mmCIF file of C-alpha atoms in Angstrom:
data_model
loop_
_atom_site.group_PDB
_atom_site.id
_atom_site.type_symbol
_atom_site.label_atom_id
_atom_site.label_comp_id
_atom_site.label_asym_id
_atom_site.label_seq_id
_atom_site.Cartn_x
_atom_site.Cartn_y
_atom_site.Cartn_z
ATOM 1 C CA MET A 1 11.067 5.144 16.110
ATOM 2 C CA ALA A 2 11.952 6.253 13.049
ATOM 3 C CA SER A 3 9.101 3.683 10.381
ATOM 4 C CA SER A 4 10.200 2.480 7.166
ATOM 5 C CA PHE A 5 7.180 2.627 5.537
ATOM 6 C CA ARG A 6 9.003 6.309 4.569
ATOM 7 C CA SER A 7 11.988 7.906 4.631
ATOM 8 C CA ASN A 8 13.063 10.922 5.706
ATOM 9 C CA SER A 9 15.781 11.860 3.461
ATOM 10 C CA PRO A 10 14.994 12.200 -0.031
ATOM 11 C CA GLN A 11 17.012 10.485 -3.141
ATOM 12 C CA PRO A 12 19.701 12.182 -5.636
ATOM 13 C CA GLN A 13 18.629 12.114 -9.144
ATOM 14 C CA VAL A 14 20.185 10.385 -11.572
ATOM 15 C CA TYR A 15 19.680 12.704 -14.878
ATOM 16 C CA THR A 16 20.093 11.308 -18.338
ATOM 17 C CA GLN A 17 20.389 12.975 -21.981
ATOM 18 C CA GLN A 18 16.433 10.645 -22.295
ATOM 19 C CA PRO A 19 15.778 10.702 -18.786
ATOM 20 C CA GLU A 20 13.883 7.164 -18.018
ATOM 21 C CA ARG A 21 10.142 6.400 -18.226
ATOM 22 C CA SER A 22 9.077 4.038 -15.894
ATOM 23 C CA PRO A 23 6.033 1.498 -17.490
ATOM 24 C CA GLN A 24 2.941 2.304 -15.935
ATOM 25 C CA VAL A 25 2.005 -0.658 -13.911
ATOM 26 C CA GLU A 26 -2.147 -1.437 -13.741
ATOM 27 C CA PRO A 27 -3.125 -2.038 -10.279
ATOM 28 C CA ARG A 28 -4.247 -5.454 -10.552
ATOM 29 C CA PRO A 29 -7.819 -6.534 -9.353
ATOM 30 C CA PHE A 30 -8.989 -8.032 -6.499
ATOM 31 C CA GLY A 31 -12.012 -8.480 -4.560
ATOM 32 C CA ARG A 32 -13.174 -10.774 -1.293
ATOM 33 C CA ALA A 33 -11.025 -13.160 -1.442
ATOM 34 C CA GLU A 34 -7.994 -11.338 -0.874
ATOM 35 C CA TYR A 35 -9.612 -8.733 1.460
ATOM 36 C CA GLU A 36 -10.157 -12.356 3.612
ATOM 37 C CA GLN A 37 -6.290 -12.817 2.545
ATOM 38 C CA LEU A 38 -5.013 -10.011 5.197
ATOM 39 C CA LYS A 39 -4.648 -10.600 9.105
ATOM 40 C CA ILE A 40 -4.598 -7.886 10.973
ATOM 41 C CA ARG A 41 -0.833 -8.056 12.514
ATOM 42 C CA SER A 42 0.429 -8.461 9.078
ATOM 43 C CA SER A 43 3.242 -7.446 7.380
ATOM 44 C CA LEU A 44 3.130 -4.316 4.502
ATOM 45 C CA THR A 45 5.163 -6.611 2.473
ATOM 46 C CA ASP A 46 3.102 -8.854 2.970
ATOM 47 C CA VAL A 47 0.067 -6.702 2.075
ATOM 48 C CA ARG A 48 1.383 -6.015 -1.059
ATOM 49 C CA SER A 49 2.177 -9.028 -1.957
ATOM 50 C CA ILE A 50 -1.184 -9.984 -2.359
ATOM 51 C CA LEU A 51 -2.911 -6.198 -3.029
ATOM 52 C CA GLY A 52 0.105 -4.882 -5.079
ATOM 53 C CA ARG A 53 1.563 -2.323 -3.578
ATOM 54 C CA GLY A 54 -1.297 0.137 -3.335
ATOM 55 C CA THR A 55 -1.328 4.458 -2.322
ATOM 56 C CA GLU A 56 -0.453 5.630 1.124
ATOM 57 C CA LEU A 57 -3.226 8.481 2.270
ATOM 58 C CA GLU A 58 -1.600 10.177 5.440
ATOM 59 C CA GLY A 59 1.103 8.818 7.579
ATOM 60 C CA ASP A 60 3.182 10.465 10.628
ATOM 61 C CA ALA A 61 5.954 8.008 12.971
ATOM 62 C CA THR A 62 3.935 6.105 14.659
ATOM 63 C CA MET A 63 1.132 5.210 11.753
ATOM 64 C CA ALA A 64 0.561 5.295 8.564
ATOM 65 C CA THR A 65 -2.953 4.478 6.238
ATOM 66 C CA PHE A 66 -2.901 2.642 2.782
ATOM 67 C CA VAL A 67 -5.848 2.766 0.175
ATOM 68 C CA TRP A 68 -5.877 -0.342 -3.578
ATOM 69 C CA GLU A 69 -8.773 0.468 -5.418
ATOM 70 C CA ASN A 70 -10.060 -0.874 -8.143
ATOM 71 C CA ILE A 71 -10.860 0.079 -11.162
ATOM 72 C CA ASP A 72 -14.908 -0.238 -9.954
ATOM 73 C CA GLY A 73 -14.817 2.201 -7.307
ATOM 74 C CA SER A 74 -14.354 -0.639 -4.711
ATOM 75 C CA LYS A 75 -11.803 -0.915 -1.983
ATOM 76 C CA ILE A 76 -10.187 -2.036 0.688
ATOM 77 C CA THR A 77 -7.634 0.989 3.725
ATOM 78 C CA ALA A 78 -5.936 -0.538 5.618
ATOM 79 C CA THR A 79 -4.255 0.698 9.398
ATOM 80 C CA PHE A 80 0.206 0.550 9.525
ATOM 81 C CA ASP A 81 1.921 0.557 12.427
ATOM 82 C CA GLU A 82 5.486 2.038 13.568
ATOM 83 C CA HIS A 83 6.856 -1.884 12.744
ATOM 84 C CA ASP A 84 5.458 -2.080 8.937
ATOM 85 C CA ARG A 85 2.618 -3.776 11.121
ATOM 86 C CA LEU A 86 -1.535 -4.469 9.536
ATOM 87 C CA ARG A 87 -3.282 -2.907 12.567
ATOM 88 C CA SER A 88 -6.740 -1.917 10.771
ATOM 89 C CA LYS A 89 -8.902 -3.196 7.735
ATOM 90 C CA LYS A 90 -11.635 -2.223 6.148
ATOM 91 C CA GLN A 91 -12.789 -3.307 2.567
ATOM 92 C CA SER A 92 -15.585 -1.373 0.206
ATOM 93 C CA ARG A 93 -18.076 -2.890 -2.057
ATOM 94 C CA LEU A 94 -15.591 -5.153 -2.926
ATOM 95 C CA LYS A 95 -17.236 -8.500 -4.901
#
């Protein structure tokens, strides 16, 4: 079964005379309270609604690992299954 957190087909690029620039999005800070909101079996969409987009570290057809990091180096790492459901979570230095 194909995973919905990755796309296997490339997206076409459309260029105008002046390339559009996406605005810089500041990552929103998070702490232990947001970490505690993350429940096993939560969807990736639900986790992103709490923490923001995150960065995919690794993944394959059955699992993907994402990380969210604050500017102070504290972070949350979460692993999702092929159905985009949270399987595990861990935190480092959250306040």
